[in-house]
Amino acid sequence: MKKNIGIVVLFSVFLFLVVTQTHMDMVPVDLTNKLAPMSLEHLMGTDILGRDLYELMMVGCLRSFLVVMIAGTISLSVGVTVGILSGYFQGNISMILQFLTDFLLIIPTFIVALLATAVFGLNPVSAGIALGLCQMGHFANHAAELTREIKGKEYIAILHIMGYSRLRILFYHVLPGILPLVFPYFGSMASSNILQYASLAFIGLGSDITKPDWGTMLYQYRIYILDEPLLVLWPSLGIFLMAIIFQFLFDTRKVETS
Amino acid sequence: MMQKRGYLVRVSSFYLIIGDVMVIGKQILKWFLGFFVLSFLFFILVRTIPGDPVHRLLTTYQLPHTKENIEFLTVSFGLDKPLWYQYGYWISHFVQGDWGSSFITGRDVRMEILRRVPVSLAVGLGGVLLGGFFAFFLGYLSACKPKGFWDKFSRGLTLFIQSVPSFMIAVFLIYLLSVHFQVVKIYSDPAVAVLLAALLVALGTTGELCRVMRGHFLEIAATPYIHFARCRGFERNKLLLRDGLRPALIALISTMVGRFSWVIGGTAVVEFVFAIPGVSLFLVQSIGVKDYNIIQSYLLFILLWMGMVHVICSLFTYFLRGGVK
């Protein structure tokens, strides 16, 4: 698992280094060079406005990656904290937290994200926060169940007798026990977030069409699917590869069987 | 002795019923509380959408943005009142069945939403039910022979669904069927659009649920009663379908609760691509023109729908288990 996290970190550093070298804000339009074929100058060719597809793809990749990271960090950190608190304590705190997670599970993620991005504009930060907060319920539920399981074990009872404070037990002894079992779900969450973000950009409420999100690109190029299949192929391939890589990096199958 | 036992049974069943009522009462209280908390949150969220409906309306009807016009509309929409008053007015009328009227078209919101629900249900509910059906049998087939053809097929399908966005499949289908081969006219024939959209939703549901169903079937195959029936010489795969049907159905329903509540709202992308006049497309359009009443009512309508789905699904599993909680 540590190796996989290392891969993700390396990839993100690489991505930042590559993308910040080129046009971060806007890829220049060159109408004299529309729909150019693949060449050394334009690695993936150019689009209907003469923008270099390779650069668009790189910026799009960075934006999707940011969404995944922001959403994942929020749902993991907040969700797990809420989960262990509601699993460890009993009574009112647990009831209120349980109530919250139940409703987070019920409200439709996509609709809330659609509204939130319409309110704050579609960018990786707003979409990431909306998606992350809505999906936090899954992590919280899972963490709460695991905490209840661990809480009954003897070594936790001994720690109580030894007079350790509750918070110390929670964050130094319970958390390390459940984190390896919760963390792999980050991967399947990540690939669903990539798809959701692409769908949000495809519908395009509050989106800025000059920003090359993969979903926005697909919306712009969708009418060329038969004449210029490469235009549609690249963003689709990007989404597909990114989702599938996250699936394989964080394999939940091993956790489920253990 | 017999009398006493009968008395005990009666008393214990009485307590069981009391317990059930307590559980149900707690659930109702939870939904009730959640309804009001979420309605308040939604209200705040909707009101923070930038831009206001008054200017939108004036632009739509090409009226001058004079001070009198703006003031008149603000007062007639009740937007000049403080927010807490607006919320109270809206929620008290919503509960009574008066969902207000659209700012832009002036039509009754409840009629507008309920008119579009059947189309959305045909796409969403039809697709999810069909998908559940396929997932059940695909899960069964792949549990029949682990690492066989169907097992690999279902794994491939799940991976495909999790990594290809549904709107791309839709776009591809539209261009293949109605532009390249020109078999059907999707945008002029709503029936075809609804059918295709439902099939797409079914595909997504199948991909998400078939692996889960496979896991449940394998679990059922490992239970003692299947094991002993096999010892008596029955075939494993026939047993799975005959004796394992009820637990598998219960598992299917409990995994499908989430999908059922997703039916309204979750199909927004599909409705958008196929231009199906359902509630979700209506929402997307309403967000565009900042029609507060419609957005708020839509969100609460989703909440009501989810409450209904949860009640129906728990009743269904209750009876499938033979009245045991």
Coordinates of C-alpha atoms in Angstrom, one line a residue:
Chain A
M1 CA 0.0 0.0 0.0
K2 CA 2.8 2.4 0.8
K3 CA 4.3 1.7 -2.6
N4 CA 1.1 2.7 -4.3
I5 CA 0.8 5.9 -2.3
G6 CA 4.3 6.6 -3.4
I7 CA 3.4 6.1 -7.0
V8 CA 0.5 8.6 -6.6
V9 CA 2.7 11.2 -5.0
L10 CA 5.4 10.8 -7.6
F11 CA 2.8 11.1 -10.4
S12 CA 1.3 14.3 -8.9
V13 CA 4.8 15.9 -8.6
F14 CA 5.5 14.9 -12.1
L15 CA 2.2 16.3 -13.3
F16 CA 2.7 19.6 -11.5
L17 CA 6.2 20.0 -12.9
V18 CA 5.1 19.2 -16.5
V19 CA 1.9 21.3 -16.5
T20 CA 3.3 24.4 -14.9
Q21 CA 6.0 24.6 -17.6
T22 CA 3.3 25.3 -20.2
H23 CA 0.2 27.4 -20.5
M24 CA -1.5 26.9 -17.3
D25 CA -4.4 29.3 -17.8
M26 CA -5.3 29.2 -21.5
V27 CA -4.1 27.1 -24.4
P28 CA -3.6 29.6 -27.3
V29 CA -6.0 29.4 -30.2
D30 CA -4.5 29.1 -33.7
L31 CA -7.2 29.2 -36.3
T32 CA -4.8 28.7 -39.2
N33 CA -3.9 25.3 -37.8
K34 CA -7.2 23.6 -37.3
L35 CA -7.5 19.9 -36.9
A36 CA -3.8 19.3 -37.6
P37 CA -2.8 15.6 -37.6
M38 CA -0.5 14.1 -35.0
S39 CA 3.1 15.3 -35.4
L40 CA 6.1 16.0 -33.3
E41 CA 5.1 19.6 -32.8
H42 CA 1.5 18.7 -31.8
L43 CA 1.8 15.3 -30.2
M44 CA -2.0 14.6 -30.3
G45 CA -2.8 17.0 -33.1
T46 CA -5.0 20.1 -32.7
D47 CA -8.7 20.6 -32.1
I48 CA -11.3 22.6 -34.0
L49 CA -9.9 25.9 -32.7
G50 CA -6.3 24.9 -33.4
R51 CA -5.5 24.4 -29.7
D52 CA -2.8 21.8 -29.0
L53 CA -4.6 18.7 -27.8
Y54 CA -1.7 17.4 -25.8
E55 CA -1.5 20.6 -23.7
L56 CA -5.3 20.6 -23.2
M57 CA -5.1 16.9 -22.1
M58 CA -2.4 17.7 -19.6
V59 CA -4.2 20.6 -18.0
G60 CA -7.4 18.5 -17.9
C61 CA -5.5 15.7 -16.3
L62 CA -4.2 18.0 -13.6
R63 CA -7.8 19.3 -13.0
S64 CA -9.2 15.8 -12.6
F65 CA -6.4 14.8 -10.4
L66 CA -7.0 17.8 -8.2
V67 CA -10.7 16.9 -7.8
V68 CA -9.8 13.4 -6.9
M69 CA -7.3 14.5 -4.3
I70 CA -9.5 17.2 -2.7
A71 CA -12.5 15.0 -2.6
G72 CA -10.6 12.0 -1.3
T73 CA -8.8 14.0 1.4
I74 CA -12.0 15.6 2.6
S75 CA -14.1 12.4 2.7
L76 CA -11.2 10.4 4.2
S77 CA -10.2 12.8 6.9
V78 CA -13.6 14.1 7.9
G79 CA -15.4 10.8 7.3
V80 CA -12.9 8.7 9.4
T81 CA -12.9 11.2 12.2
V82 CA -16.7 11.3 12.4
G83 CA -16.7 7.5 12.1
I84 CA -14.4 6.7 14.9
L85 CA -16.0 9.3 17.2
S86 CA -19.5 7.9 16.5
G87 CA -18.2 4.4 16.9
Y88 CA -16.3 5.0 20.1
F89 CA -18.6 7.2 22.1
Q90 CA -22.1 6.2 23.0
G91 CA -25.2 8.3 23.7
N92 CA -26.0 11.6 22.3
I93 CA -22.7 12.3 20.4
S94 CA -23.0 9.0 18.6
M95 CA -26.7 9.5 17.8
I96 CA -26.2 12.9 16.3
L97 CA -23.2 11.7 14.2
Q98 CA -25.1 8.6 13.1
F99 CA -28.0 10.8 12.1
L100 CA -25.7 13.0 10.1
T101 CA -24.0 10.2 8.2
D102 CA -27.3 8.5 7.5
F103 CA -28.5 11.6 5.8
L104 CA -25.3 12.2 4.0
L105 CA -25.7 8.7 2.5
I106 CA -29.3 9.5 1.5
I107 CA -28.9 12.8 -0.3
P108 CA -28.0 12.4 -4.0
T109 CA -24.4 13.3 -4.4
F110 CA -24.7 14.3 -8.1
I111 CA -27.6 16.7 -7.6
V112 CA -25.9 18.4 -4.7
A113 CA -22.6 18.7 -6.6
L114 CA -24.6 20.1 -9.6
L115 CA -26.1 22.8 -7.3
A116 CA -22.9 23.5 -5.5
T117 CA -21.0 24.0 -8.8
A118 CA -23.8 26.2 -10.1
V119 CA -23.4 28.3 -7.0
F120 CA -19.7 28.6 -6.8
G121 CA -18.7 28.0 -10.4
L122 CA -17.3 24.7 -11.7
N123 CA -13.7 24.3 -10.8
P124 CA -11.7 21.5 -9.2
V125 CA -11.9 23.0 -5.7
S126 CA -15.7 23.5 -5.6
A127 CA -16.5 20.2 -7.2
G128 CA -14.0 18.4 -5.0
I129 CA -15.4 19.9 -1.8
A130 CA -19.0 19.1 -2.8
L131 CA -18.2 15.5 -3.9
G132 CA -16.0 14.9 -0.9
L133 CA -18.5 16.1 1.7
C134 CA -21.4 14.1 0.1
Q135 CA -19.4 10.9 -0.1
M136 CA -18.0 11.2 3.4
G137 CA -20.9 9.1 4.7
H138 CA -19.5 5.8 3.3
F139 CA -16.2 6.3 5.1
A140 CA -17.9 7.3 8.3
N141 CA -20.2 4.3 8.3
H142 CA -17.3 1.9 7.6
A143 CA -15.0 3.5 10.2
A144 CA -17.7 3.4 12.8
E145 CA -18.4 -0.3 12.3
L146 CA -14.6 -1.1 12.5
T147 CA -14.2 1.1 15.6
R148 CA -17.0 -0.7 17.4
E149 CA -15.3 -4.0 16.6
I150 CA -11.9 -2.8 17.8
K151 CA -13.3 -1.2 20.9
G152 CA -14.3 -4.6 22.4
K153 CA -10.8 -5.9 22.1
E154 CA -8.7 -6.5 25.2
Y155 CA -5.8 -4.2 24.5
I156 CA -8.1 -1.2 24.4
A157 CA -9.6 -2.2 27.7
I158 CA -6.1 -2.4 29.2
L159 CA -5.2 1.0 27.9
H160 CA -8.2 2.3 29.7
I161 CA -7.1 0.7 33.0
M162 CA -3.6 2.2 32.5
G163 CA -5.2 5.6 32.5
Y164 CA -4.6 6.7 29.0
S165 CA -6.8 9.6 27.9
R166 CA -9.7 8.8 25.5
L167 CA -8.4 11.0 22.7
R168 CA -4.9 9.4 22.9
I169 CA -6.5 5.9 22.7
L170 CA -8.6 7.0 19.7
F171 CA -6.0 8.6 17.6
Y172 CA -2.9 6.5 18.6
H173 CA -4.4 3.1 19.0
V174 CA -7.8 2.8 17.3
L175 CA -7.0 4.9 14.2
P176 CA -3.9 2.9 13.0
G177 CA -6.0 -0.2 13.3
I178 CA -8.8 0.9 11.0
L179 CA -6.9 3.1 8.5
P180 CA -5.5 0.2 6.4
L181 CA -9.0 -1.3 6.1
V182 CA -10.7 2.0 5.1
F183 CA -8.0 3.5 2.9
P184 CA -8.4 1.1 -0.1
Y185 CA -11.9 2.5 -0.7
F186 CA -10.2 5.7 -1.7
G187 CA -9.5 4.1 -5.0
S188 CA -13.0 3.2 -6.0
M189 CA -14.2 6.6 -4.7
A190 CA -11.5 8.2 -6.8
S191 CA -12.6 6.6 -10.1
S192 CA -16.2 7.4 -9.4
N193 CA -15.2 11.0 -8.7
I194 CA -13.4 11.3 -12.0
L195 CA -16.6 10.1 -13.8
Q196 CA -18.8 12.5 -11.7
Y197 CA -16.5 15.4 -12.4
A198 CA -16.5 14.7 -16.1
S199 CA -20.3 14.5 -16.0
L200 CA -20.6 17.8 -14.2
A201 CA -18.3 19.4 -16.8
F202 CA -20.3 17.8 -19.6
I203 CA -23.6 19.3 -18.3
G204 CA -21.6 22.4 -17.8
L205 CA -23.5 24.4 -15.2
G206 CA -21.3 27.2 -14.0
S207 CA -18.4 25.9 -16.1
D208 CA -15.9 28.0 -17.9
I209 CA -15.6 26.7 -21.5
T210 CA -12.1 28.0 -21.9
K211 CA -10.9 25.7 -19.1
P212 CA -10.1 22.3 -20.6
D213 CA -11.8 19.9 -18.4
W214 CA -12.2 16.5 -20.0
G215 CA -15.9 16.6 -19.7
T216 CA -16.1 20.1 -21.3
M217 CA -13.8 18.9 -24.1
L218 CA -16.1 15.9 -24.7
Y219 CA -19.1 18.2 -24.8
Q220 CA -17.4 20.5 -27.4
Y221 CA -16.1 17.7 -29.6
R222 CA -19.1 15.3 -29.4
I223 CA -20.4 16.3 -32.8
Y224 CA -17.2 15.3 -34.4
I225 CA -17.3 11.8 -33.1
L226 CA -17.6 10.3 -36.6
D227 CA -15.6 12.7 -38.6
E228 CA -12.7 13.2 -36.3
P229 CA -12.8 10.3 -33.9
L230 CA -9.4 11.2 -32.4
L231 CA -10.8 14.4 -30.9
V232 CA -13.2 12.4 -28.8
L233 CA -10.9 9.5 -28.2
W234 CA -8.2 11.4 -26.3
P235 CA -10.4 12.8 -23.5
S236 CA -12.3 9.5 -23.2
L237 CA -9.1 7.6 -23.1
G238 CA -7.8 10.0 -20.4
I239 CA -10.9 9.4 -18.2
F240 CA -10.8 5.7 -18.8
L241 CA -7.1 5.3 -18.0
M242 CA -7.1 7.5 -14.9
A243 CA -10.2 5.7 -13.5
I244 CA -8.7 2.3 -14.2
I245 CA -5.3 3.1 -12.7
F246 CA -6.9 4.2 -9.5
Q247 CA -9.0 1.0 -9.4
F248 CA -5.9 -1.1 -9.7
L249 CA -3.7 0.9 -7.4
F250 CA -6.1 0.6 -4.5
D251 CA -7.5 -2.9 -4.8
T252 CA -10.4 -3.4 -2.4
R253 CA -10.6 -7.1 -3.1
K254 CA -7.8 -8.0 -0.8
V255 CA -9.4 -6.1 2.1
E256 CA -12.8 -7.7 1.5
T257 CA -11.4 -11.2 1.6
S258 CA -9.3 -10.7 4.7
Chain B
M1 CA -48.1 -26.0 31.5
M2 CA -49.5 -25.6 28.1
Q3 CA -51.6 -22.6 29.2
K4 CA -48.5 -21.0 30.7
R5 CA -46.5 -21.4 27.5
G6 CA -49.3 -19.9 25.5
Y7 CA -49.4 -17.0 27.8
L8 CA -45.6 -16.5 27.5
V9 CA -45.8 -16.6 23.8
R10 CA -48.5 -14.0 23.8
V11 CA -46.6 -11.8 26.2
S12 CA -43.4 -12.1 24.2
S13 CA -45.1 -11.4 20.9
F14 CA -46.7 -8.4 22.5
Y15 CA -43.3 -7.1 23.5
L16 CA -42.0 -7.8 20.0
I17 CA -44.8 -5.7 18.5
I18 CA -44.0 -2.9 21.0
G19 CA -40.4 -3.1 19.9
D20 CA -41.3 -2.9 16.3
V21 CA -43.5 0.1 16.9
M22 CA -40.7 1.7 18.8
V23 CA -38.3 1.1 15.9
I24 CA -40.8 2.4 13.4
G25 CA -41.5 5.5 15.6
K26 CA -37.9 6.3 15.8
Q27 CA -37.5 6.0 12.1
I28 CA -40.4 8.3 11.5
L29 CA -39.0 10.8 14.0
K30 CA -35.6 10.6 12.2
W31 CA -37.1 11.3 8.8
F32 CA -39.2 14.1 10.2
L33 CA -36.3 15.8 11.7
G34 CA -34.1 15.2 8.7
F35 CA -36.8 16.6 6.4
F36 CA -36.8 20.0 8.2
V37 CA -33.0 20.2 8.7
L38 CA -32.3 19.4 5.1
S39 CA -35.0 21.7 3.8
F40 CA -33.4 24.5 5.7
L41 CA -30.0 23.6 4.3
F42 CA -31.3 23.4 0.8
F43 CA -33.1 26.7 1.2
I44 CA -29.8 28.4 2.1
L45 CA -27.9 26.7 -0.7
V46 CA -30.5 27.6 -3.3
R47 CA -30.6 31.3 -2.2
T48 CA -26.8 31.6 -2.5
I49 CA -26.9 30.9 -6.3
P50 CA -25.4 34.0 -7.9
G51 CA -27.8 36.2 -9.9
D52 CA -31.4 36.8 -9.1
P53 CA -34.6 35.8 -10.7
V54 CA -36.0 39.3 -11.0
H55 CA -33.3 40.4 -13.5
R56 CA -33.6 37.1 -15.3
L57 CA -37.4 37.5 -15.7
L58 CA -37.0 41.1 -17.1
T59 CA -34.4 39.9 -19.5
T60 CA -36.5 36.9 -20.6
Y61 CA -39.5 39.1 -21.5
Q62 CA -37.3 41.9 -22.8
L63 CA -38.6 44.5 -20.3
P64 CA -36.6 47.5 -19.2
H65 CA -34.7 47.1 -16.0
T66 CA -36.3 50.2 -14.4
K67 CA -36.4 50.7 -10.7
E68 CA -40.2 50.4 -10.6
N69 CA -40.2 47.1 -12.5
I70 CA -37.5 45.6 -10.2
E71 CA -39.3 46.8 -7.1
F72 CA -42.7 45.5 -8.2
L73 CA -41.4 42.1 -9.0
T74 CA -39.3 41.8 -5.9
V75 CA -42.4 42.6 -3.8
S76 CA -44.7 40.3 -5.8
F77 CA -42.3 37.4 -5.4
G78 CA -42.0 38.1 -1.7
L79 CA -38.2 38.5 -2.0
D80 CA -38.2 41.7 0.0
K81 CA -39.1 39.9 3.2
P82 CA -36.4 38.6 5.5
L83 CA -35.0 35.2 4.7
W84 CA -36.4 33.4 7.8
Y85 CA -39.9 34.7 6.9
Q86 CA -39.5 33.5 3.3
Y87 CA -38.4 30.0 4.6
G88 CA -41.3 29.8 7.0
Y89 CA -43.8 30.9 4.3
W90 CA -42.4 28.4 1.8
I91 CA -42.1 25.4 4.1
S92 CA -45.6 25.8 5.7
H93 CA -47.2 26.0 2.3
F94 CA -45.1 23.2 1.0
V95 CA -46.3 20.9 3.7
Q96 CA -49.9 21.8 2.8
G97 CA -49.3 20.9 -0.8
D98 CA -48.9 24.4 -2.3
W99 CA -45.5 24.4 -3.8
G100 CA -45.7 27.9 -5.1
S101 CA -45.4 28.9 -8.7
S102 CA -42.5 29.3 -11.1
F103 CA -41.0 32.8 -11.2
I104 CA -40.4 32.7 -14.9
T105 CA -43.4 31.0 -16.4
G106 CA -45.8 31.5 -13.5
R107 CA -47.0 27.9 -13.7
D108 CA -47.8 25.8 -10.6
V109 CA -44.6 24.1 -9.5
R110 CA -46.2 21.0 -8.2
M111 CA -48.0 20.4 -11.5
E112 CA -44.9 21.1 -13.5
I113 CA -42.8 18.6 -11.4
L114 CA -45.5 15.9 -11.2
R115 CA -46.1 16.1 -15.0
R116 CA -42.5 15.3 -15.6
V117 CA -42.1 12.5 -13.0
P118 CA -43.5 9.6 -15.1
V119 CA -40.9 10.1 -17.8
S120 CA -38.1 10.2 -15.3
L121 CA -39.5 7.1 -13.6
A122 CA -39.8 5.3 -16.9
V123 CA -36.1 5.9 -17.5
G124 CA -34.8 5.5 -13.9
L125 CA -37.1 2.9 -12.3
G126 CA -37.4 0.9 -15.5
G127 CA -33.6 0.9 -15.9
V128 CA -32.9 0.1 -12.3
L129 CA -35.4 -2.8 -12.2
L130 CA -34.1 -4.2 -15.5
G131 CA -30.6 -3.8 -14.2
G132 CA -31.4 -5.6 -11.0
F133 CA -32.9 -8.4 -12.9
F134 CA -29.8 -8.8 -15.2
A135 CA -27.4 -8.4 -12.2
F136 CA -29.3 -11.1 -10.3
F137 CA -28.8 -13.6 -13.1
L138 CA -25.3 -12.5 -14.1
G139 CA -24.3 -12.8 -10.4
Y140 CA -25.9 -16.3 -10.3
L141 CA -24.1 -17.4 -13.5
S142 CA -20.7 -16.1 -12.4
A143 CA -21.2 -17.8 -9.0
C144 CA -22.1 -21.1 -10.7
K145 CA -18.6 -21.4 -12.1
P146 CA -16.0 -19.1 -10.5
K147 CA -13.3 -18.1 -13.0
G148 CA -15.5 -19.3 -15.8
F149 CA -16.7 -17.2 -18.8
W150 CA -19.5 -15.4 -17.0
D151 CA -17.3 -14.6 -14.0
K152 CA -14.7 -12.9 -16.2
F153 CA -17.4 -11.2 -18.3
S154 CA -19.0 -9.7 -15.2
R155 CA -15.7 -8.5 -13.9
G156 CA -15.0 -6.9 -17.3
L157 CA -18.4 -5.2 -17.3
T158 CA -17.9 -3.8 -13.8
L159 CA -14.6 -2.4 -14.7
F160 CA -16.0 -0.9 -17.9
I161 CA -18.9 0.8 -16.1
Q162 CA -16.6 2.2 -13.4
S163 CA -14.2 3.7 -15.9
V164 CA -16.2 4.9 -18.9
P165 CA -18.6 7.8 -18.3
S166 CA -22.2 6.9 -19.1
F167 CA -22.7 10.1 -21.3
M168 CA -19.9 8.9 -23.6
I169 CA -21.6 5.6 -24.2
A170 CA -24.8 7.6 -24.8
V171 CA -23.1 10.0 -27.3
F172 CA -21.5 7.1 -29.1
L173 CA -24.9 5.2 -29.3
I174 CA -26.7 8.3 -30.6
Y175 CA -24.1 8.9 -33.3
L176 CA -23.9 5.3 -34.3
L177 CA -27.6 4.6 -34.4
S178 CA -29.1 7.8 -35.7
V179 CA -26.3 9.5 -37.6
H180 CA -24.2 6.7 -39.1
F181 CA -26.7 3.9 -39.6
Q182 CA -29.8 6.2 -39.4
V183 CA -31.9 3.4 -37.9
V184 CA -33.8 5.5 -35.3
K185 CA -34.6 9.2 -34.8
I186 CA -33.7 9.7 -31.2
Y187 CA -34.5 13.4 -30.8
S188 CA -37.8 13.4 -32.7
D189 CA -39.1 10.1 -31.2
P190 CA -39.3 10.3 -27.4
A191 CA -40.2 6.7 -27.0
V192 CA -36.9 5.5 -28.5
A193 CA -35.0 8.0 -26.4
V194 CA -36.6 6.8 -23.2
L195 CA -36.0 3.2 -24.2
L196 CA -32.4 3.7 -25.0
A197 CA -31.9 5.8 -21.8
A198 CA -33.5 3.1 -19.7
L199 CA -31.2 0.5 -21.3
L200 CA -28.2 2.6 -20.5
V201 CA -29.3 3.0 -16.9
A202 CA -29.8 -0.8 -16.8
L203 CA -26.3 -1.4 -18.1
G204 CA -24.9 0.9 -15.4
T205 CA -26.9 -0.8 -12.6
T206 CA -25.9 -4.3 -13.9
G207 CA -22.3 -3.4 -13.9
E208 CA -22.4 -2.0 -10.3
L209 CA -24.5 -4.8 -8.8
C210 CA -23.5 -8.0 -10.6
R211 CA -20.2 -8.5 -8.5
V212 CA -22.1 -7.8 -5.3
M213 CA -24.7 -10.5 -6.3
R214 CA -21.9 -12.9 -7.1
G215 CA -20.5 -12.4 -3.7
H216 CA -23.9 -13.0 -2.1
F217 CA -24.4 -16.2 -4.1
L218 CA -21.0 -17.5 -3.1
E219 CA -21.9 -16.8 0.5
I220 CA -25.2 -18.7 0.2
A221 CA -23.3 -21.6 -1.4
A222 CA -21.1 -21.9 1.7
T223 CA -24.1 -22.0 4.1
P224 CA -24.7 -25.4 6.0
Y225 CA -28.1 -26.0 4.5
I226 CA -26.8 -25.9 1.0
H227 CA -23.9 -28.1 2.0
F228 CA -26.1 -30.8 3.5
A229 CA -28.5 -30.7 0.6
R230 CA -25.4 -31.3 -1.7
C231 CA -24.4 -34.2 0.6
R232 CA -27.8 -35.7 -0.1
G233 CA -27.0 -35.5 -3.8
F234 CA -28.6 -32.4 -5.1
E235 CA -26.8 -30.3 -7.7
R236 CA -25.2 -27.2 -6.3
N237 CA -26.3 -24.8 -9.0
K238 CA -29.9 -25.9 -9.0
L239 CA -29.9 -25.6 -5.2
L240 CA -28.6 -22.0 -5.4
L241 CA -31.5 -20.9 -7.6
R242 CA -34.2 -22.9 -5.7
D243 CA -33.3 -22.7 -2.0
G244 CA -31.0 -19.7 -2.3
L245 CA -33.6 -17.6 -4.1
R246 CA -35.1 -16.0 -1.0
P247 CA -31.9 -14.9 0.8
A248 CA -30.5 -13.8 -2.6
L249 CA -33.6 -11.7 -3.2
I250 CA -33.3 -10.1 0.2
A251 CA -29.7 -9.3 -0.5
L252 CA -30.6 -7.9 -3.9
I253 CA -33.3 -5.6 -2.5
S254 CA -31.1 -4.3 0.3
T255 CA -28.3 -3.5 -2.2
M256 CA -30.9 -1.9 -4.5
V257 CA -32.3 0.5 -1.9
G258 CA -29.6 2.9 -2.7
R259 CA -30.2 2.6 -6.5
F260 CA -33.9 3.1 -6.1
S261 CA -33.5 6.3 -4.2
W262 CA -31.0 7.4 -6.9
V263 CA -33.7 6.9 -9.6
I264 CA -34.9 10.5 -9.5
G265 CA -31.9 12.8 -9.7
G266 CA -29.3 10.2 -10.6
T267 CA -30.4 10.1 -14.2
A268 CA -29.6 13.8 -14.8
V269 CA -26.8 13.1 -17.2
V270 CA -28.7 10.6 -19.3
E271 CA -31.7 12.9 -19.4
F272 CA -29.5 15.7 -20.5
V273 CA -27.8 13.8 -23.3
F274 CA -31.0 12.3 -24.7
A275 CA -32.9 15.5 -24.1
I276 CA -35.6 13.6 -22.3
P277 CA -38.1 16.1 -20.7
G278 CA -37.8 14.6 -17.2
V279 CA -37.6 16.2 -13.8
S280 CA -33.8 16.3 -13.7
L281 CA -33.5 18.1 -17.1
F282 CA -36.1 20.5 -15.7
L283 CA -33.9 21.1 -12.7
V284 CA -30.8 21.8 -14.9
Q285 CA -32.8 24.3 -16.8
S286 CA -34.3 25.9 -13.7
I287 CA -30.8 26.3 -12.1
G288 CA -29.9 28.1 -15.3
V289 CA -32.7 30.7 -14.8
K290 CA -32.5 30.8 -11.0
D291 CA -36.1 29.7 -10.4
Y292 CA -35.9 29.4 -6.6
N293 CA -39.2 27.8 -6.1
I294 CA -38.6 25.0 -8.5
I295 CA -35.2 24.1 -7.3
Q296 CA -36.3 24.0 -3.6
S297 CA -39.4 22.0 -4.3
Y298 CA -37.4 19.6 -6.5
L299 CA -34.9 18.9 -3.7
L300 CA -37.7 18.3 -1.2
F301 CA -39.5 16.1 -3.7
I302 CA -36.4 13.9 -3.9
L303 CA -36.3 13.7 -0.2
L304 CA -40.0 12.6 -0.1
W305 CA -39.3 10.0 -2.8
M306 CA -36.4 8.6 -0.8
G307 CA -38.4 8.3 2.3
M308 CA -41.1 6.4 0.3
V309 CA -38.5 4.1 -1.2
H310 CA -37.0 3.3 2.2
V311 CA -40.4 2.5 3.7
I312 CA -41.4 0.2 0.7
C313 CA -38.1 -1.6 0.7
S314 CA -38.1 -2.3 4.4
L315 CA -41.7 -3.5 4.2
F316 CA -40.7 -5.8 1.3
T317 CA -37.7 -7.3 3.1
Y318 CA -39.8 -7.6 6.3
F319 CA -42.3 -9.8 4.4
L320 CA -39.7 -11.8 2.5
R321 CA -38.1 -12.7 5.8
G322 CA -41.5 -14.0 7.0
G323 CA -42.2 -11.2 9.4
V324 CA -38.9 -11.4 11.3
K325 CA -37.0 -8.2 11.9

